Amino acid sequence: MKKIIITLICITCFSITNQTQSTQKKLNINIQKSTIKWIGEYTFYFGGHDGFVNFKDGYFIKSNDAISGGEFIIDMNSITNTDIKKLEGKTNLVNHLKDPDFFNVEKHPLAKLIITKVEYFDKTHAKIEADLTLKGITKPINFRAELNYEERKMTTRFKIDRRAWGVNYKSNFRDGAISDAIGFEVIVKL
């Protein structure tokens, strides 16, 4: 009798584990249609710089018809500038952003964001907690996101304090001190 009960418990646990695993689905993102816009602003007056950086890879985890996790790899070598009009100025800024006092792209060519928790306010609005790795440093962040299941996309805007990830460039005040915050506008499409 004892063997039968143990066998039934094992079968039940195995069945529950399989059901849990079967309700999760990996949804690869479309890296050609997904965008990450970065925004760097001056501290004491309006203006700054902006551009894009590309996803290298990424996916969401869908559990029971809702996004519950995900992992995204960002190609830091793909960083561009869109606000400077002259090619030489664009090239200078992009090269500077790749330097060690900014993103140190030669040593850290990839960044990563791993979703650790999704808390839904309603069917299409959520607070997302994630671990962001830049320059080999991983720190937790959180942001609000909007999910559009019909268009198969997620949009979000958030800022980070660049100093927490060792992005320690200090501009001269006369040149316009740059903010410690870096803004991101992200559209992720499946």
Tab-separated table of C-alpha atoms in Angstrom, residues 12-177:
chain	number	residue	atom	x	y	z
A	12	THR	CA	0.851	13.450	-9.691
A	13	CYS	CA	3.996	15.570	-9.213
A	14	PHE	CA	5.313	14.559	-12.642
A	15	SER	CA	1.939	15.393	-14.217
A	16	ILE	CA	1.788	18.823	-12.547
A	17	THR	CA	5.378	19.582	-13.608
A	18	ASN	CA	4.618	18.639	-17.215
A	19	GLN	CA	1.459	20.775	-17.240
A	20	THR	CA	3.396	23.775	-15.915
A	21	GLN	CA	6.092	23.344	-18.553
A	22	SER	CA	3.599	22.842	-21.368
A	23	THR	CA	1.790	26.114	-20.554
A	24	GLN	CA	4.994	28.111	-21.104
A	25	LYS	CA	5.914	29.185	-24.598
A	26	LYS	CA	8.990	30.975	-25.946
A	27	LEU	CA	8.125	33.842	-28.328
A	28	ASN	CA	11.094	35.075	-30.376
A	29	ILE	CA	11.092	38.788	-31.140
A	30	ASN	CA	11.433	40.251	-34.621
A	31	ILE	CA	14.774	42.073	-34.314
A	32	GLN	CA	14.282	43.898	-37.649
A	33	LYS	CA	11.004	45.485	-36.474
A	34	SER	CA	11.949	46.059	-32.815
A	35	THR	CA	13.685	49.305	-31.814
A	36	ILE	CA	15.606	50.772	-28.895
A	37	LYS	CA	15.952	54.547	-28.992
A	38	TRP	CA	18.396	56.105	-26.515
A	39	ILE	CA	18.174	59.712	-25.324
A	40	GLY	CA	20.937	61.617	-23.549
A	41	GLU	CA	20.042	65.112	-22.359
A	42	TYR	CA	21.876	68.103	-20.974
A	43	THR	CA	21.438	68.785	-17.265
A	44	PHE	CA	20.668	72.508	-17.232
A	45	TYR	CA	19.139	73.280	-20.606
A	46	PHE	CA	17.043	71.638	-23.293
A	47	GLY	CA	18.795	69.527	-25.870
A	48	GLY	CA	21.116	66.597	-26.041
A	49	HIS	CA	21.662	63.629	-28.315
A	50	ASP	CA	19.693	60.599	-29.393
A	51	GLY	CA	19.989	57.568	-31.610
A	52	PHE	CA	19.346	53.857	-31.757
A	53	VAL	CA	20.931	50.600	-30.676
A	54	ASN	CA	19.804	47.235	-32.061
A	55	PHE	CA	18.602	44.008	-30.552
A	56	LYS	CA	20.854	41.068	-31.397
A	57	ASP	CA	18.393	38.468	-30.113
A	58	GLY	CA	15.502	38.143	-27.722
A	59	TYR	CA	12.380	36.387	-26.630
A	60	PHE	CA	9.417	36.633	-24.284
A	61	ILE	CA	8.162	33.793	-22.114
A	62	LYS	CA	4.403	33.425	-22.335
A	63	SER	CA	2.640	31.573	-19.515
A	64	ASN	CA	-1.126	31.004	-19.505
A	65	ASP	CA	-1.755	33.599	-22.250
A	66	ALA	CA	0.307	36.354	-20.577
A	67	ILE	CA	3.913	37.503	-20.814
A	68	SER	CA	5.740	36.312	-17.692
A	69	GLY	CA	9.431	36.681	-18.575
A	70	GLY	CA	11.986	37.122	-21.303
A	71	GLU	CA	15.595	37.751	-22.221
A	72	PHE	CA	16.992	40.299	-24.674
A	73	ILE	CA	20.521	40.772	-26.019
A	74	ILE	CA	21.563	44.229	-27.269
A	75	ASP	CA	24.402	44.771	-29.769
A	76	MET	CA	26.286	47.767	-28.381
A	77	ASN	CA	28.403	47.998	-31.569
A	78	SER	CA	25.218	48.964	-33.444
A	79	ILE	CA	24.806	52.278	-31.577
A	80	THR	CA	23.939	55.193	-33.877
A	81	ASN	CA	23.256	58.915	-33.587
A	82	THR	CA	20.276	60.573	-35.273
A	83	ASP	CA	20.332	64.213	-34.102
A	84	ILE	CA	23.675	65.388	-35.552
A	85	LYS	CA	23.412	66.291	-39.228
A	86	LYS	CA	27.085	66.169	-40.324
A	87	LEU	CA	28.625	62.734	-40.854
A	88	GLU	CA	31.880	63.704	-39.121
A	89	GLY	CA	30.010	64.849	-35.994
A	90	LYS	CA	27.927	61.637	-35.964
A	91	THR	CA	31.053	59.488	-36.292
A	92	ASN	CA	32.854	61.389	-33.519
A	93	LEU	CA	29.923	61.042	-31.105
A	94	VAL	CA	29.347	57.337	-31.865
A	95	ASN	CA	33.066	56.578	-31.432
A	96	HIS	CA	33.036	58.503	-28.145
A	97	LEU	CA	30.002	56.535	-26.906
A	98	LYS	CA	31.950	53.321	-27.589
A	99	ASP	CA	34.932	54.534	-25.496
A	100	PRO	CA	35.656	53.231	-21.951
A	101	ASP	CA	34.232	56.363	-20.241
A	102	PHE	CA	30.870	55.595	-21.835
A	103	PHE	CA	29.946	52.013	-22.843
A	104	ASN	CA	33.412	50.444	-23.417
A	105	VAL	CA	32.052	48.520	-26.387
A	106	GLU	CA	35.351	46.824	-27.270
A	107	LYS	CA	35.380	45.080	-23.880
A	108	HIS	CA	31.572	44.806	-23.493
A	109	PRO	CA	29.997	44.435	-26.966
A	110	LEU	CA	26.708	43.061	-25.627
A	111	ALA	CA	24.176	44.269	-23.076
A	112	LYS	CA	21.403	42.095	-21.673
A	113	LEU	CA	17.991	42.565	-20.102
A	114	ILE	CA	16.294	39.650	-18.324
A	115	ILE	CA	12.674	40.046	-17.197
A	116	THR	CA	12.356	38.663	-13.658
A	117	LYS	CA	8.766	39.620	-12.809
A	118	VAL	CA	5.655	40.944	-14.564
A	119	GLU	CA	2.838	42.464	-12.513
A	120	TYR	CA	-0.313	43.251	-14.516
A	121	PHE	CA	-2.506	46.292	-13.755
A	122	ASP	CA	-4.967	45.116	-16.406
A	123	LYS	CA	-4.749	42.954	-19.527
A	124	THR	CA	-2.531	45.403	-21.456
A	125	HIS	CA	-0.612	47.387	-18.809
A	126	ALA	CA	2.097	45.983	-16.571
A	127	LYS	CA	4.992	46.817	-14.302
A	128	ILE	CA	8.085	44.876	-15.349
A	129	GLU	CA	11.040	44.108	-13.111
A	130	ALA	CA	14.253	43.148	-14.862
A	131	ASP	CA	18.002	42.778	-14.497
A	132	LEU	CA	19.945	45.035	-16.869
A	133	THR	CA	23.586	44.235	-17.647
A	134	LEU	CA	25.752	47.016	-19.113
A	135	LYS	CA	29.556	47.064	-19.100
A	136	GLY	CA	29.501	43.736	-17.237
A	137	ILE	CA	27.510	45.236	-14.355
A	138	THR	CA	24.054	43.841	-13.549
A	139	LYS	CA	21.518	45.973	-11.670
A	140	PRO	CA	17.745	45.644	-11.178
A	141	ILE	CA	15.424	48.072	-12.943
A	142	ASN	CA	11.657	48.395	-13.273
A	143	PHE	CA	9.405	50.119	-15.758
A	144	ARG	CA	5.818	50.225	-16.972
A	145	ALA	CA	4.928	48.652	-20.298
A	146	GLU	CA	1.968	48.482	-22.609
A	147	LEU	CA	1.222	45.192	-24.367
A	148	ASN	CA	-0.770	45.180	-27.588
A	149	TYR	CA	-1.659	41.545	-28.300
A	150	GLU	CA	-3.460	42.399	-31.551
A	151	GLU	CA	-0.357	44.099	-33.012
A	152	ARG	CA	1.950	41.642	-31.205
A	153	LYS	CA	4.090	44.364	-29.618
A	154	MET	CA	5.204	45.844	-26.311
A	155	THR	CA	6.125	49.511	-25.828
A	156	THR	CA	7.845	51.167	-22.893
A	157	ARG	CA	9.813	54.258	-21.865
A	158	PHE	CA	12.200	54.410	-18.933
A	159	LYS	CA	15.377	56.033	-17.633
A	160	ILE	CA	18.399	54.662	-15.829
A	161	ASP	CA	21.127	56.372	-13.814
A	162	ARG	CA	24.173	55.737	-16.024
A	163	ARG	CA	26.584	55.958	-13.065
A	164	ALA	CA	25.167	52.721	-11.573
A	165	TRP	CA	26.615	50.873	-14.601
A	166	GLY	CA	29.979	52.664	-14.613
A	167	VAL	CA	29.126	55.099	-17.416
A	168	ASN	CA	31.094	57.874	-15.740
A	169	TYR	CA	31.837	60.425	-18.462
A	170	LYS	CA	32.049	63.907	-16.963
A	171	SER	CA	31.483	66.747	-19.403
A	172	ASN	CA	32.842	70.243	-18.939
A	173	PHE	CA	30.163	72.544	-17.581
A	174	ARG	CA	30.886	75.153	-20.268
A	175	ASP	CA	30.176	72.489	-22.922
A	176	GLY	CA	26.834	71.657	-21.342
A	177	ALA	CA	26.881	69.123	-18.517
